[in-house]
Amino acid sequence: MIPPLCRLSLALVLFATILGLAALFKTTALTLGFFGGIGIPSYGLAASLYVFDVFRDLKRHGVL
């Protein structure tokens, strides 16, 4: 089972990747703006959620 934060992270990565591919194949100011304004921050948020979940699991198991 995938934890909820990891599922949210995966969804954000998928969303940002779709925006990035749209910007590659149809390069307009609108698609680049969506990728820059929404896609790139989605990658950052997904990474931080994933790292937060990993540290939470490590604390739960007494590693940290």
N, CA, C and O atoms as a printed pandas DataFrame, in Angstrom:
     atom_number atom_name residue_name chain_id  residue_number  x_coord  y_coord  z_coord
0              1         N          MET        A               1    0.841   -1.180    0.000
1              2        CA          MET        A               1    0.000    0.000    0.000
2              3         C          MET        A               1    0.886    1.244    0.000
3              4         O          MET        A               1    1.875    1.320    0.730
4              5         N          ILE        A               2    0.523    2.187   -0.808
5              6        CA          ILE        A               2    1.278    3.435   -0.909
6              7         C          ILE        A               2    0.686    4.441    0.076
7              8         O          ILE        A               2   -0.520    4.686    0.061
8              9         N          PRO        A               3    1.534    5.030    0.940
9             10        CA          PRO        A               3    1.035    6.027    1.895
10            11         C          PRO        A               3    0.420    7.231    1.181
11            12         O          PRO        A               3    0.792    7.538    0.048
12            13         N          PRO        A               4   -0.520    7.912    1.840
13            14        CA          PRO        A               4   -1.217    9.032    1.199
14            15         C          PRO        A               4   -0.291   10.146    0.710
15            16         O          PRO        A               4   -0.503   10.683   -0.378
16            17         N          LEU        A               5    0.730   10.504    1.492
17            18        CA          LEU        A               5    1.629   11.570    1.053
18            19         C          LEU        A               5    2.418   11.155   -0.183
19            20         O          LEU        A               5    2.689   11.981   -1.055
20            21         N          CYS        A               6    2.786    9.884   -0.259
21            22        CA          CYS        A               6    3.505    9.403   -1.442
22            23         C          CYS        A               6    2.583    9.395   -2.653
23            24         O          CYS        A               6    3.017    9.698   -3.764
24            25         N          ARG        A               7    1.323    9.055   -2.449
25            26        CA          ARG        A               7    0.367    9.097   -3.563
26            27         C          ARG        A               7    0.199   10.518   -4.077
27            28         O          ARG        A               7    0.145   10.750   -5.284
28            29         N          LEU        A               8    0.117   11.464   -3.150
29            30        CA          LEU        A               8    0.012   12.865   -3.545
30            31         C          LEU        A               8    1.270   13.310   -4.284
31            32         O          LEU        A               8    1.187   14.048   -5.265
32            33         N          SER        A               9    2.431   12.865   -3.814
33            34        CA          SER        A               9    3.683   13.192   -4.491
34            35         C          SER        A               9    3.697   12.650   -5.909
35            36         O          SER        A               9    4.088   13.352   -6.842
36            37         N          LEU        A              10    3.273   11.405   -6.076
37            38        CA          LEU        A              10    3.236   10.808   -7.414
38            39         C          LEU        A              10    2.263   11.543   -8.326
39            40         O          LEU        A              10    2.540   11.733   -9.511
40            41         N          ALA        A              11    1.131   11.954   -7.783
41            42        CA          ALA        A              11    0.157   12.693   -8.589
42            43         C          ALA        A              11    0.724   14.043   -9.023
43            44         O          ALA        A              11    0.515   14.466  -10.160
44            45         N          LEU        A              12    1.439   14.719   -8.126
45            46        CA          LEU        A              12    2.047   16.002   -8.477
46            47         C          LEU        A              12    3.122   15.842   -9.546
47            48         O          LEU        A              12    3.233   16.669  -10.451
48            49         N          VAL        A              13    3.916   14.772   -9.440
49            50        CA          VAL        A              13    4.949   14.523  -10.449
50            51         C          VAL        A              13    4.305   14.224  -11.795
51            52         O          VAL        A              13    4.767   14.719  -12.823
52            53         N          LEU        A              14    3.251   13.427  -11.803
53            54        CA          LEU        A              14    2.551   13.118  -13.050
54            55         C          LEU        A              14    1.971   14.385  -13.670
55            56         O          LEU        A              14    2.084   14.598  -14.877
56            57         N          PHE        A              15    1.357   15.214  -12.854
57            58        CA          PHE        A              15    0.772   16.465  -13.332
58            59         C          PHE        A              15    1.844   17.382  -13.920
59            60         O          PHE        A              15    1.663   17.947  -14.999
60            61         N          ALA        A              16    2.962   17.525  -13.204
61            62        CA          ALA        A              16    4.039   18.389  -13.684
62            63         C          ALA        A              16    4.662   17.840  -14.961
63            64         O          ALA        A              16    5.050   18.609  -15.841
64            65         N          THR        A              17    4.762   16.518  -15.069
65            66        CA          THR        A              17    5.320   15.912  -16.276
66            67         C          THR        A              17    4.412   16.142  -17.472
67            68         O          THR        A              17    4.891   16.409  -18.574
68            69         N          ILE        A              18    3.126   16.042  -17.268
69            70        CA          ILE        A              18    2.175   16.318  -18.354
70            71         C          ILE        A              18    2.309   17.767  -18.810
71            72         O          ILE        A              18    2.309   18.042  -20.010
72            73         N          LEU        A              19    2.422   18.688  -17.867
73            74        CA          LEU        A              19    2.612   20.096  -18.232
74            75         C          LEU        A              19    3.926   20.303  -18.980
75            76         O          LEU        A              19    3.988   21.073  -19.939
76            77         N          GLY        A              20    4.974   19.611  -18.535
77            78        CA          GLY        A              20    6.266   19.735  -19.202
78            79         C          GLY        A              20    6.236   19.193  -20.618
79            80         O          GLY        A              20    6.811   19.793  -21.526
80            81         N          LEU        A              21    5.564   18.057  -20.815
81            82        CA          LEU        A              21    5.449   17.494  -22.167
82            83         C          LEU        A              21    4.609   18.389  -23.064
83            84         O          LEU        A              21    4.900   18.540  -24.251
84            85         N          ALA        A              22    3.578   18.974  -22.501
85            86        CA          ALA        A              22    2.764   19.902  -23.293
86            87         C          ALA        A              22    3.592   21.109  -23.714
87            88         O          ALA        A              22    3.441   21.613  -24.827
88            89         N          ALA        A              23    4.460   21.570  -22.829
89            90        CA          ALA        A              23    5.316   22.709  -23.163
90            91         C          ALA        A              23    6.349   22.337  -24.220
91            92         O          ALA        A              23    6.756   23.186  -25.013
92            93         N          LEU        A              24    6.779   21.068  -24.240
93            94        CA          LEU        A              24    7.751   20.640  -25.250
94            95         C          LEU        A              24    7.131   20.556  -26.640
95            96         O          LEU        A              24    7.718   21.012  -27.621
96            97         N          PHE        A              25    5.949   19.973  -26.712
97            98        CA          PHE        A              25    5.350   19.716  -28.018
98            99         C          PHE        A              25    4.563   20.903  -28.563
99           100         O          PHE        A              25    4.358   21.001  -29.773
100          101         N          LYS        A              26    4.132   21.783  -27.712
101          102        CA          LYS        A              26    3.381   22.961  -28.147
102          103         C          LYS        A              26    3.948   24.150  -27.386
103          104         O          LYS        A              26    3.369   24.602  -26.399
104          105         N          THR        A              27    5.068   24.644  -27.848
105          106        CA          THR        A              27    5.765   25.697  -27.126
106          107         C          THR        A              27    5.105   27.043  -27.393
107          108         O          THR        A              27    5.306   27.664  -28.436
108          109         N          THR        A              28    4.328   27.463  -26.439
109          110        CA          THR        A              28    3.733   28.793  -26.473
110          111         C          THR        A              28    3.996   29.440  -25.121
111          112         O          THR        A              28    4.419   28.780  -24.172
112          113         N          ALA        A              29    3.744   30.709  -25.050
113          114        CA          ALA        A              29    3.940   31.406  -23.777
114          115         C          ALA        A              29    3.020   30.834  -22.703
115          116         O          ALA        A              29    3.386   30.783  -21.529
116          117         N          LEU        A              30    1.826   30.404  -23.109
117          118        CA          LEU        A              30    0.872   29.865  -22.136
118          119         C          LEU        A              30    1.354   28.540  -21.556
119          120         O          LEU        A              30    1.322   28.349  -20.341
120          121         N          THR        A              31    1.806   27.609  -22.425
121          122        CA          THR        A              31    2.254   26.311  -21.905
122          123         C          THR        A              31    3.530   26.462  -21.093
123          124         O          THR        A              31    3.679   25.812  -20.058
124          125         N          LEU        A              32    4.455   27.309  -21.543
125          126        CA          LEU        A              32    5.672   27.525  -20.758
126          127         C          LEU        A              32    5.355   28.214  -19.435
127          128         O          LEU        A              32    5.987   27.933  -18.417
128          129         N          GLY        A              33    4.386   29.107  -19.452
129          130        CA          GLY        A              33    3.979   29.765  -18.215
130          131         C          GLY        A              33    3.352   28.800  -17.225
131          132         O          GLY        A              33    3.622   28.870  -16.026
132          133         N          PHE        A              34    2.511   27.895  -17.727
133          134        CA          PHE        A              34    1.917   26.885  -16.849
134          135         C          PHE        A              34    2.988   25.978  -16.265
135          136         O          PHE        A              34    2.961   25.661  -15.076
136          137         N          PHE        A              35    3.940   25.555  -17.113
137          138        CA          PHE        A              35    4.991   24.675  -16.605
138          139         C          PHE        A              35    5.876   25.400  -15.601
139          140         O          PHE        A              35    6.225   24.840  -14.562
140          141         N          GLY        A              36    6.239   26.639  -15.904
141          142        CA          GLY        A              36    7.088   27.388  -14.980
142          143         C          GLY        A              36    6.377   27.780  -13.699
143          144         O          GLY        A              36    6.971   27.769  -12.621
144          145         N          GLY        A              37    5.107   28.124  -13.821
145          146        CA          GLY        A              37    4.369   28.588  -12.651
146          147         C          GLY        A              37    3.744   27.493  -11.821
147          148         O          GLY        A              37    3.570   27.648  -10.612
148          149         N          ILE        A              38    3.402   26.376  -12.463
149          150        CA          ILE        A              38    2.719   25.289  -11.756
150          151         C          ILE        A              38    3.546   24.007  -11.761
151          152         O          ILE        A              38    3.658   23.338  -10.734
152          153         N          GLY        A              39    4.124   23.662  -12.906
153          154        CA          GLY        A              39    4.825   22.384  -13.039
154          155         C          GLY        A              39    6.074   22.280  -12.195
155          156         O          GLY        A              39    6.248   21.312  -11.455
156          157         N          ILE        A              40    6.946   23.268  -12.298
157          158        CA          ILE        A              40    8.201   23.218  -11.542
158          159         C          ILE        A              40    7.951   23.268  -10.033
159          160         O          ILE        A              40    8.571   22.491   -9.306
160          161         N          PRO        A              41    7.072   24.144   -9.522
161          162        CA          PRO        A              41    6.772   24.076   -8.082
162          163         C          PRO        A              41    6.132   22.747   -7.663
163          164         O          PRO        A              41    6.294   22.317   -6.521
164          165         N          SER        A              42    5.408   22.095   -8.578
165          166        CA          SER        A              42    4.825   20.790   -8.253
166          167         C          SER        A              42    5.913   19.758   -8.002
167          168         O          SER        A              42    5.782   18.929   -7.102
168          169         N          TYR        A              43    6.998   19.798   -8.794
169          170        CA          TYR        A              43    8.120   18.891   -8.548
170          171         C          TYR        A              43    8.727   19.144   -7.171
171          172         O          TYR        A              43    9.024   18.202   -6.437
172          173         N          GLY        A              44    8.908   20.410   -6.826
173          174        CA          GLY        A              44    9.474   20.741   -5.521
174          175         C          GLY        A              44    8.585   20.307   -4.373
175          176         O          GLY        A              44    9.069   19.776   -3.373
176          177         N          LEU        A              45    7.288   20.530   -4.511
177          178        CA          LEU        A              45    6.348   20.117   -3.471
178          179         C          LEU        A              45    6.302   18.598   -3.353
179          180         O          LEU        A              45    6.246   18.064   -2.246
180          181         N          ALA        A              46    6.326   17.902   -4.480
181          182        CA          ALA        A              46    6.313   16.438   -4.454
182          183         C          ALA        A              46    7.555   15.901   -3.757
183          184         O          ALA        A              46    7.466   14.970   -2.957
184          185         N          ALA        A              47    8.700   16.478   -4.054
185          186        CA          ALA        A              47    9.938   16.024   -3.417
186          187         C          ALA        A              47    9.907   16.276   -1.917
187          188         O          ALA        A              47   10.320   15.416   -1.139
188          189         N          SER        A              48    9.427   17.434   -1.504
189          190        CA          SER        A              48    9.387   17.724   -0.073
190          191         C          SER        A              48    8.381   16.835    0.654
191          192         O          SER        A              48    8.643   16.413    1.781
192          193         N          LEU        A              49    7.242   16.543    0.037
193          194        CA          LEU        A              49    6.278   15.632    0.660
194          195         C          LEU        A              49    6.854   14.232    0.802
195          196         O          LEU        A              49    6.655   13.575    1.823
196          197         N          TYR        A              50    7.567   13.778   -0.221
197          198        CA          TYR        A              50    8.153   12.441   -0.177
198          199         C          TYR        A              50    9.223   12.358    0.907
199          200         O          TYR        A              50    9.257   11.396    1.674
200          201         N          VAL        A              51   10.094   13.360    0.973
201          202        CA          VAL        A              51   11.148   13.364    1.990
202          203         C          VAL        A              51   10.536   13.445    3.383
203          204         O          VAL        A              51   11.012   12.776    4.301
204          205         N          PHE        A              52    9.495   14.247    3.559
205          206        CA          PHE        A              52    8.806   14.337    4.845
206          207         C          PHE        A              52    8.255   12.972    5.251
207          208         O          PHE        A              52    8.362   12.579    6.413
208          209         N          ASP        A              53    7.665   12.247    4.296
209          210        CA          ASP        A              53    7.101   10.936    4.591
210          211         C          ASP        A              53    8.195    9.934    4.953
211          212         O          ASP        A              53    8.007    9.113    5.850
212          213         N          VAL        A              54    9.327    9.992    4.269
213          214        CA          VAL        A              54   10.441    9.089    4.579
214          215         C          VAL        A              54   10.959    9.356    5.986
215          216         O          VAL        A              54   11.174    8.415    6.750
216          217         N          PHE        A              55   11.165   10.626    6.344
217          218        CA          PHE        A              55   11.645   10.939    7.687
218          219         C          PHE        A              55   10.627   10.555    8.754
219          220         O          PHE        A              55   11.002   10.132    9.847
220          221         N          ARG        A              56    9.353   10.699    8.447
221          222        CA          ARG        A              56    8.319   10.298    9.403
222          223         C          ARG        A              56    8.374    8.793    9.650
223          224         O          ARG        A              56    8.233    8.343   10.787
224          225         N          ASP        A              57    8.578    8.010    8.581
225          226        CA          ASP        A              57    8.704    6.561    8.742
226          227         C          ASP        A              57    9.962    6.188    9.517
227          228         O          ASP        A              57    9.932    5.284   10.353
228          229         N          LEU        A              58   11.062    6.876    9.247
229          230        CA          LEU        A              58   12.298    6.590    9.978
230          231         C          LEU        A              58   12.143    6.895   11.461
231          232         O          LEU        A              58   12.647    6.147   12.299
232          233         N          LYS        A              59   11.452    7.982   11.797
233          234        CA          LYS        A              59   11.212    8.301   13.207
234          235         C          LYS        A              59   10.287    7.271   13.846
235          236         O          LYS        A              59   10.476    6.885   15.000
236          237         N          ARG        A              60    9.286    6.829   13.086
237          238        CA          ARG        A              60    8.334    5.855   13.618
238          239         C          ARG        A              60    9.023    4.529   13.949
239          240         O          ARG        A              60    8.645    3.856   14.908
240          241         N          HIS        A              61   10.030    4.156   13.159
241          242        CA          HIS        A              61   10.731    2.891   13.378
242          243         C          HIS        A              61   11.947    3.043   14.279
243          244         O          HIS        A              61   12.693    2.084   14.477
244          245         N          GLY        A              62   12.154    4.232   14.826
245          246        CA          GLY        A              62   13.217    4.445   15.792
246          247         C          GLY        A              62   14.606    4.588   15.197
247          248         O          GLY        A              62   15.595    4.468   15.920
248          249         N          VAL        A              63   14.708    4.839   13.913
249          250        CA          VAL        A              63   16.015    5.007   13.289
250          251         C          VAL        A              63   16.580    6.389   13.595
251          252         O          VAL        A              63   17.784    6.533   13.805
252          253         N          LEU        A              64   15.729    7.395   13.620
253          254        CA          LEU        A              64   16.180    8.765   13.920
254          255         C          LEU        A              64   15.808    9.148   15.334
255          256         O          LEU        A              64   16.102   10.261   15.770
